[in-house]
Short mmCIF file of C-alpha atoms in Angstrom, two decimals:
data_model
loop_
_atom_site.label_atom_id
_atom_site.label_comp_id
_atom_site.label_asym_id
_atom_site.label_seq_id
_atom_site.Cartn_x
_atom_site.Cartn_y
_atom_site.Cartn_z
CA ILE L 1 -11.90 12.66 -7.56
CA THR L 2 -14.33 14.92 -9.40
CA ILE L 3 -16.25 17.87 -8.01
CA TRP L 4 -19.00 18.77 -10.48
CA HIS L 5 -21.10 21.93 -10.48
CA SER L 6 -24.81 22.17 -11.12
CA HIS L 7 -26.11 24.19 -14.04
CA CYS L 8 -27.68 26.73 -11.70
CA PHE L 9 -25.77 30.03 -11.50
CA TYR L 10 -25.24 31.81 -8.23
CA PRO L 11 -23.32 35.13 -8.06
CA ALA L 12 -20.06 35.05 -6.11
CA GLY L 13 -20.62 35.46 -2.38
CA LYS L 14 -24.29 34.50 -2.63
CA VAL L 15 -24.12 30.71 -2.70
CA ARG L 16 -27.23 29.21 -1.15
CA TRP L 17 -26.56 25.64 0.01
CA LYS L 18 -30.11 25.08 1.16
CA SER L 19 -32.62 25.75 -1.56
CA ASN L 20 -36.06 24.57 -2.59
CA THR L 21 -35.20 25.01 -6.27
CA ARG L 22 -32.23 22.67 -6.70
CA PRO L 23 -31.04 19.32 -5.30
CA ALA L 24 -28.86 19.26 -2.21
CA PRO L 25 -25.16 18.42 -2.69
CA VAL L 26 -24.41 14.71 -3.01
CA LEU L 27 -21.13 12.83 -2.52
CA THR L 28 -20.74 9.37 -4.05
CA ALA L 29 -18.01 6.73 -4.10
CA ALA L 30 -17.60 3.70 -6.34
CA PRO L 31 -16.95 1.08 -5.27
CA VAL L 32 -17.77 1.62 -1.61
CA ARG L 33 -16.06 -1.66 -0.72
CA ALA L 34 -12.74 -2.57 -2.36
CA LEU L 35 -9.26 -3.94 -1.79
CA VAL L 36 -6.71 -1.34 -0.77
CA ASP L 37 -4.87 -1.55 -4.10
CA GLU L 38 -8.02 -0.69 -6.06
CA GLN L 39 -8.92 2.87 -6.97
CA VAL L 40 -12.09 4.49 -5.68
CA SER L 41 -13.91 7.14 -7.71
CA ILE L 42 -15.25 9.96 -5.51
CA ARG L 43 -17.67 12.47 -7.06
CA GLY L 44 -19.43 15.54 -5.76
CA HIS L 45 -22.70 16.52 -7.47
CA PHE L 46 -25.12 19.45 -7.55
CA LEU L 47 -22.74 22.18 -6.45
CA PRO L 48 -23.01 25.86 -7.47
CA LEU L 49 -20.52 26.99 -10.10
CA HIS L 50 -17.10 28.05 -8.77
CA CYS L 51 -18.06 27.32 -5.19
CA PRO L 52 -15.09 26.44 -2.92
CA VAL L 53 -15.38 23.09 -1.16
CA THR L 54 -13.13 20.77 0.80
CA LEU L 55 -12.97 17.00 0.76
CA HIS L 56 -12.07 15.62 4.16
CA ALA L 57 -11.19 11.95 4.70
CA ARG L 58 -10.76 10.43 8.13
CA MET L 59 -10.41 6.97 9.62
CA HIS L 60 -9.08 5.23 12.72
CA SER L 61 -6.16 2.83 12.74
CA ASP L 62 -6.46 -0.52 14.47
CA GLU L 63 -4.79 1.10 17.49
CA GLY L 64 -7.50 3.78 17.60
CA ASP L 65 -5.47 6.71 16.26
CA LEU L 66 -7.22 9.18 13.97
CA TRP L 67 -5.76 9.68 10.47
CA GLU L 68 -7.05 12.30 8.06
CA SER L 69 -6.47 14.28 4.87
CA PHE L 70 -7.90 17.42 3.23
CA ALA L 71 -8.14 18.65 -0.34
CA HIS L 72 -9.48 21.98 -1.62
CA TYR L 73 -11.49 22.14 -4.83
CA ASN L 74 -13.58 24.62 -6.78
CA ALA L 75 -16.66 23.24 -8.51
CA ASP L 76 -16.40 23.71 -12.28
CA GLU L 77 -16.48 21.77 -15.54
CA ARG L 78 -13.27 19.94 -14.64
CA GLY L 79 -13.19 19.87 -10.86
CA THR L 80 -10.33 17.37 -10.64
CA PHE L 81 -7.43 19.50 -9.39
CA SER L 82 -6.72 19.97 -5.69
CA LEU L 83 -5.77 23.59 -5.02
CA GLY L 84 -4.34 22.91 -1.58
CA GLY L 85 -4.54 20.81 1.54
CA SER L 86 -2.79 17.46 1.96
CA TYR L 87 -1.83 17.26 -1.72
CA LEU L 88 -1.91 19.33 -4.92
CA GLY L 89 -2.98 18.69 -8.50
CA CYS L 90 -4.81 15.81 -10.14
CA GLU L 91 -4.37 12.83 -7.81
CA PRO L 92 -7.23 10.31 -8.14
CA MET L 93 -6.29 8.57 -4.86
CA GLY L 94 -4.70 11.53 -3.10
CA LEU L 95 -7.18 11.51 -0.22
CA PHE L 96 -5.95 8.04 0.73
CA TRP L 97 -2.17 8.13 0.29
CA SER L 98 -1.85 11.63 1.79
CA MET L 99 -3.43 10.69 5.12
CA GLN L 100 -1.46 11.63 8.23
CA PRO L 101 -2.10 11.41 11.99
CA ALA L 102 -4.55 14.10 13.09
CA PRO L 103 -3.11 17.08 15.01
CA GLY L 104 -3.00 16.52 18.75
CA GLY L 105 -2.62 12.77 18.48
CA ARG L 106 0.32 10.52 19.19
CA GLU L 107 3.55 11.33 17.37
CA GLY L 108 5.83 9.04 15.39
CA LEU L 109 3.08 6.84 13.99
CA ARG L 110 3.30 4.53 10.98
CA LEU L 111 0.07 3.11 9.56
CA ARG L 112 0.10 -0.69 9.36
CA LYS L 113 -2.93 -2.98 9.39
CA LYS L 114 -2.90 -5.24 12.42
CA SER L 115 -6.12 -7.16 11.74
CA VAL L 116 -6.58 -7.96 8.06
CA GLU L 117 -9.99 -9.51 8.71
CA SER L 118 -11.51 -6.06 9.26
CA PRO L 119 -11.33 -3.08 6.87
CA TYR L 120 -10.24 0.49 7.24
CA THR L 121 -13.52 2.43 7.27
CA VAL L 122 -12.92 5.82 5.66
CA HIS L 123 -15.46 8.60 6.16
CA VAL L 124 -15.27 11.17 3.33
CA SER L 125 -17.02 14.51 3.86
CA LEU L 126 -17.81 17.38 1.52
CA LEU L 127 -17.30 20.61 3.49
CA GLU L 128 -18.30 24.18 2.71
CA GLY L 129 -15.38 26.45 1.79
CA HIS L 130 -11.63 25.79 1.89
CA VAL L 131 -10.95 24.58 5.43
CA SER L 132 -8.08 22.78 7.17
CA THR L 133 -7.36 20.65 10.19
CA SER L 134 -6.60 23.73 12.30
CA GLU L 135 -10.19 24.97 12.06
CA GLY L 136 -12.47 23.69 14.78
CA GLN L 137 -15.92 23.70 13.16
CA TRP L 138 -16.97 22.70 9.66
CA SER L 139 -20.19 22.72 7.73
CA GLU L 140 -20.68 19.24 6.27
CA LEU L 141 -22.69 19.32 3.04
CA ALA L 142 -22.59 15.61 2.19
CA ALA L 143 -20.73 12.44 3.15
CA VAL L 144 -20.00 8.88 2.07
CA THR L 145 -18.24 5.95 3.74
CA VAL L 146 -15.92 3.50 1.97
CA GLU L 147 -14.32 0.26 3.16
CA ARG L 148 -10.70 -0.53 2.31
CA TRP L 149 -9.87 -4.24 2.66
CA TYR L 150 -6.60 -6.19 2.67
CA ILE L 151 -8.32 -9.54 2.21
CA ALA L 152 -10.87 -10.68 -0.37
CA PRO L 153 -13.94 -12.78 0.50
CA GLY L 154 -13.14 -16.48 0.71
CA VAL L 155 -9.42 -16.16 1.50
CA LYS L 156 -8.47 -18.51 4.36
CA ARG L 157 -6.21 -17.29 7.17
CA ILE L 158 -4.26 -20.06 8.95
CA GLU L 159 -1.89 -19.47 11.87
CA ILE L 160 1.30 -21.53 11.65
CA ASN L 161 3.40 -22.60 14.64
CA GLN L 162 5.26 -25.79 13.83
CA ASN L 163 8.87 -26.99 13.72
CA GLY L 164 10.12 -23.56 14.78
CA LEU L 165 8.18 -21.73 12.08
CA VAL L 166 5.80 -18.98 13.21
CA GLY L 167 3.69 -17.03 10.77
CA THR L 168 0.40 -16.81 8.92
CA LEU L 169 -0.60 -18.70 5.80
CA PHE L 170 -3.23 -17.28 3.45
CA ILE L 171 -4.93 -19.53 0.89
CA PRO L 172 -7.10 -18.15 -1.96
CA PRO L 173 -10.65 -19.42 -2.47
CA GLY L 174 -11.12 -22.28 -4.90
CA PRO L 175 -9.84 -25.84 -5.36
CA GLY L 176 -6.19 -25.04 -6.15
CA PRO L 177 -3.39 -25.86 -6.26
CA PHE L 178 -2.02 -22.33 -6.55
CA PRO L 179 1.31 -20.59 -7.09
CA ALA L 180 2.75 -19.29 -3.83
CA MET L 181 4.74 -16.44 -2.29
CA LEU L 182 6.99 -16.30 0.77
CA ASP L 183 6.64 -12.84 2.34
CA LEU L 184 9.66 -11.50 4.27
CA TRP L 185 9.73 -8.22 6.22
CA GLY L 186 12.54 -6.26 7.81
CA MET L 187 14.48 -5.86 11.04
CA GLY L 188 11.52 -4.38 12.92
CA GLY L 189 10.41 -7.91 13.66
CA GLY L 190 6.91 -9.02 14.49
CA LEU L 191 4.38 -10.53 12.14
CA GLN L 192 3.00 -8.36 9.35
CA GLU L 193 0.13 -9.99 7.45
CA TYR L 194 -1.35 -7.29 5.23
CA ARG L 195 0.85 -7.83 2.16
CA SER L 196 0.38 -11.60 2.32
CA SER L 197 -3.38 -11.33 2.62
CA LEU L 198 -3.42 -8.99 -0.37
CA LEU L 199 -1.31 -11.41 -2.43
CA ALA L 200 -3.69 -14.23 -1.50
CA SER L 201 -6.54 -12.02 -2.68
CA LYS L 202 -4.80 -12.02 -6.09
CA GLY L 203 -4.69 -15.83 -6.23
CA TYR L 204 -1.40 -16.76 -4.53
CA VAL L 205 -0.93 -18.88 -1.44
CA SER L 206 1.12 -16.54 0.73
CA PHE L 207 3.10 -17.16 3.90
CA SER L 208 4.11 -14.20 6.08
CA LEU L 209 6.97 -15.34 8.29
CA ALA L 210 7.91 -13.99 11.73
CA TYR L 211 11.65 -14.50 11.85
CA PHE L 212 13.69 -11.57 13.11
CA GLY L 213 15.04 -12.00 16.64
CA TRP L 214 14.87 -15.80 16.43
CA SER L 215 18.09 -17.77 16.97
CA LEU L 216 17.57 -19.72 13.74
CA LEU L 217 17.33 -16.57 11.61
CA VAL L 218 19.44 -17.96 8.76
CA PHE L 219 17.49 -21.20 8.51
CA LEU L 220 13.88 -20.14 9.12
CA PRO L 221 13.24 -18.45 5.72
CA GLN L 222 14.67 -21.49 3.95
CA ALA L 223 12.44 -23.81 5.98
CA ALA L 224 9.44 -21.59 5.25
CA PHE L 225 10.18 -21.78 1.52
CA LEU L 226 10.30 -25.57 1.68
CA LEU L 227 7.07 -25.64 3.70
CA LEU L 228 5.34 -23.78 0.87
CA GLN L 229 6.77 -26.11 -1.77
CA ASP L 230 5.45 -29.15 0.12
CA HIS L 231 1.98 -27.74 0.82
CA PRO L 232 -0.82 -29.68 -0.98
CA GLN L 233 -2.46 -26.43 -2.12
CA VAL L 234 0.75 -25.17 -3.76
CA VAL L 235 2.27 -25.89 -7.19
CA SER L 236 5.71 -26.88 -5.91
CA ASP L 237 7.76 -25.38 -8.76
CA ARG L 238 5.89 -22.06 -8.73
CA VAL L 239 6.97 -20.46 -5.45
CA GLY L 240 8.28 -16.91 -5.35
CA ILE L 241 9.77 -14.68 -2.64
CA ILE L 242 9.11 -11.03 -1.87
CA GLY L 243 11.15 -9.01 0.61
CA LEU L 244 11.30 -5.54 2.12
CA SER L 245 14.37 -3.97 3.73
CA PHE L 246 16.37 -6.78 5.42
CA GLY L 247 13.93 -9.20 3.82
CA CYS L 248 15.51 -8.30 0.46
CA TYR L 249 18.82 -9.74 1.64
CA LEU L 250 17.13 -12.99 2.64
CA THR L 251 15.19 -13.03 -0.62
CA LEU L 252 18.48 -13.12 -2.50
CA ARG L 253 20.09 -15.58 -0.09
CA ILE L 254 17.43 -18.31 -0.03
CA PRO L 255 17.95 -19.54 -3.63
CA THR L 256 21.63 -20.22 -2.82
CA LYS L 257 20.78 -22.68 -0.04
CA THR L 258 20.98 -26.45 -0.46
CA GLY L 259 17.60 -28.06 -1.08
CA VAL L 260 15.98 -24.97 -2.58
CA LYS L 261 15.08 -25.49 -6.22
CA VAL L 262 14.58 -22.32 -8.26
CA ARG L 263 12.70 -22.64 -11.52
CA HIS L 264 12.16 -19.08 -12.70
CA GLU L 265 14.45 -16.18 -13.46
CA ALA L 266 15.48 -13.97 -10.58
CA TYR L 267 13.67 -10.65 -10.39
CA PHE L 268 15.12 -8.06 -8.04
CA ILE L 269 13.23 -4.85 -7.51
CA ASN L 270 15.27 -2.10 -5.88
CA LEU L 271 12.52 -0.31 -3.98
CA SER L 272 14.49 2.94 -3.75
CA ASN L 273 16.51 3.07 -0.52
CA VAL L 274 16.13 -0.58 0.42
CA PHE L 275 19.48 -0.67 2.25
CA GLY L 276 20.17 3.06 2.44
CA THR L 277 21.16 5.36 -0.42
CA PHE L 278 24.87 4.39 -0.79
CA ASN L 279 24.52 0.71 0.37
CA SER L 280 21.55 0.29 -2.05
CA TRP L 281 23.60 1.66 -4.97
CA PHE L 282 26.61 -0.48 -4.12
CA LEU L 283 24.66 -3.73 -3.74
CA ASP L 284 22.70 -3.12 -6.94
CA HIS L 285 25.87 -2.82 -8.93
CA GLN L 286 27.48 -5.76 -7.14
CA ILE L 287 24.53 -8.00 -8.02
CA GLU L 288 24.54 -6.72 -11.58
CA GLU L 289 28.28 -7.34 -11.97
CA ARG L 290 28.08 -10.90 -10.62
CA LEU L 291 25.26 -11.78 -12.98
CA ARG L 292 27.14 -10.24 -15.90
CA SER L 293 30.30 -12.23 -15.12
CA ALA L 294 28.18 -15.39 -15.04
CA GLY L 295 26.58 -14.55 -18.38
CA LYS L 296 23.16 -14.06 -16.76
CA SER L 297 22.70 -10.30 -16.69
CA HIS L 298 19.35 -10.77 -18.44
CA LEU L 299 17.99 -12.20 -15.17
CA LEU L 300 18.13 -8.82 -13.45
CA THR L 301 15.49 -6.12 -13.74
CA ARG L 302 16.19 -3.06 -11.60
CA LEU L 303 13.71 -0.28 -10.90
CA SER L 304 14.66 3.05 -9.40
CA TYR L 305 12.26 5.58 -7.89
CA PRO L 306 13.93 8.95 -7.20
CA GLY L 307 12.16 10.82 -4.43
CA ALA L 308 10.66 7.69 -2.87
CA GLY L 309 11.45 6.60 0.67
CA HIS L 310 12.60 3.33 2.17
CA LEU L 311 9.21 1.69 2.74
CA ILE L 312 7.47 0.67 -0.48
CA GLU L 313 4.06 -0.52 0.72
CA PRO L 314 0.98 -1.64 -1.25
CA PRO L 315 -0.43 1.24 -3.33
CA TYR L 316 -2.34 4.16 -1.82
CA SER L 317 -0.86 3.47 1.63
CA PRO L 318 0.09 6.66 3.54
CA SER L 319 3.84 7.18 3.73
CA ALA L 320 5.78 7.90 6.90
CA ARG L 321 8.97 9.97 6.59
CA THR L 322 9.76 9.20 10.24
CA SER L 323 8.28 6.92 12.87
CA ILE L 324 9.04 5.47 16.27
CA SER L 325 11.19 2.37 15.86
CA ASP L 326 9.64 -1.06 16.34
CA VAL L 327 12.77 -2.06 18.25
CA SER L 328 12.77 0.78 20.82
CA ALA L 329 10.34 3.61 21.56
CA ALA L 330 13.37 5.82 22.24
CA VAL L 331 14.55 5.52 18.63
CA ILE L 332 13.13 7.50 15.71
CA THR L 333 13.58 5.85 12.30
CA MET L 334 14.07 8.10 9.27
CA TRP L 335 12.35 6.56 6.24
CA GLY L 336 12.64 9.54 3.87
CA GLY L 337 10.78 10.23 0.66
CA HIS L 338 8.38 12.85 -0.68
CA PRO L 339 4.69 11.87 -0.34
CA ALA L 340 3.56 12.31 -3.97
CA LEU L 341 6.69 10.68 -5.45
CA HIS L 342 6.54 7.88 -2.90
CA ALA L 343 2.86 7.26 -3.69
CA ALA L 344 3.66 7.03 -7.40
CA ALA L 345 6.48 4.56 -6.67
CA GLN L 346 4.20 2.34 -4.59
CA GLU L 347 1.56 2.23 -7.31
CA ASP L 348 4.05 1.50 -10.10
CA ALA L 349 6.05 -1.10 -8.15
CA TRP L 350 2.95 -3.04 -7.11
CA LYS L 351 1.67 -3.18 -10.69
CA LYS L 352 5.04 -4.44 -11.95
CA ILE L 353 5.24 -7.03 -9.18
CA LEU L 354 1.79 -8.41 -10.00
CA ASP L 355 2.55 -8.39 -13.74
CA TYR L 356 5.72 -10.36 -13.13
CA LEU L 357 3.99 -12.90 -10.91
CA GLU L 358 1.23 -13.33 -13.47
CA LYS L 359 3.78 -13.97 -16.21
CA ASN L 360 6.15 -16.27 -14.33
CA LEU L 361 4.18 -18.02 -11.60
CA ARG L 362 0.72 -18.38 -13.05
CA SER L 363 1.19 -18.83 -16.79
#
């Protein structure tokens, strides 16, 4: 994010936004359409030197709730540091990961894409002065709209409901066959597609499985793994597994089941408090000790993100420190984490995951 000034000088307190002698302020974004894990460059142009401005981003979730963020800037030669608002400092994607539900809306929300076949449409405004969400009226100087997608053009979305398996299969464009990923979520249940569609956009057949609450919980992930191995568009010995929360337990359990052939080295990413602070620490060391006793400690790579919360989502996703539980509206789930540190963890973890998949499943 860069807020440039024009080379016209206006004394403090006498900024003239409407003038016949200089161009009007302009706000640009590049690219205006991108996947959610891609950075967007936002630039403000033709602003008087040292003038205070605010960048305001807003969008609606698939449920219709308004999410927004603010950042205060002063136009100068650098113009890259937020002085206040939803985040501070130099954060190129801060407007996106710092979004929160707008004041007056529903409480306890967590942002998750329900329909991956439509984008989040984010309206970014350049406002006069340093303003905040508590102020009722703003003077909009310029605006730009960007689309944030979870699915690339050409990716096929196929609903699966066969032999007890329920989920969604995503297949990349092209002739294939492709490496594949089994995508496992946590105890909240339901079917979450947005990580799978993003993985398919990177060239992996991906199957998001709905499994929690089903009587065959222990067997469904194993059956889903075998379904991927047998799919004609999948390279059978290049199937990986990714899990979040309780899905991490199943990710580690599946390779121990009869009939599951594992070709590549295990790669366990401890996404901060995956099982809770103490349980996470204990299980990490238990896994490490068992691999060491078997002479295979080199198969474990562990990442730790101090200050991050429980939910490591795709990069630039807004974090939720608390939200209403998926299991019961009467229960509030504490996810933890500090927004800036959590955002950094999401960006770093996603890059390392994709690098690992590229090295071990594609090459």
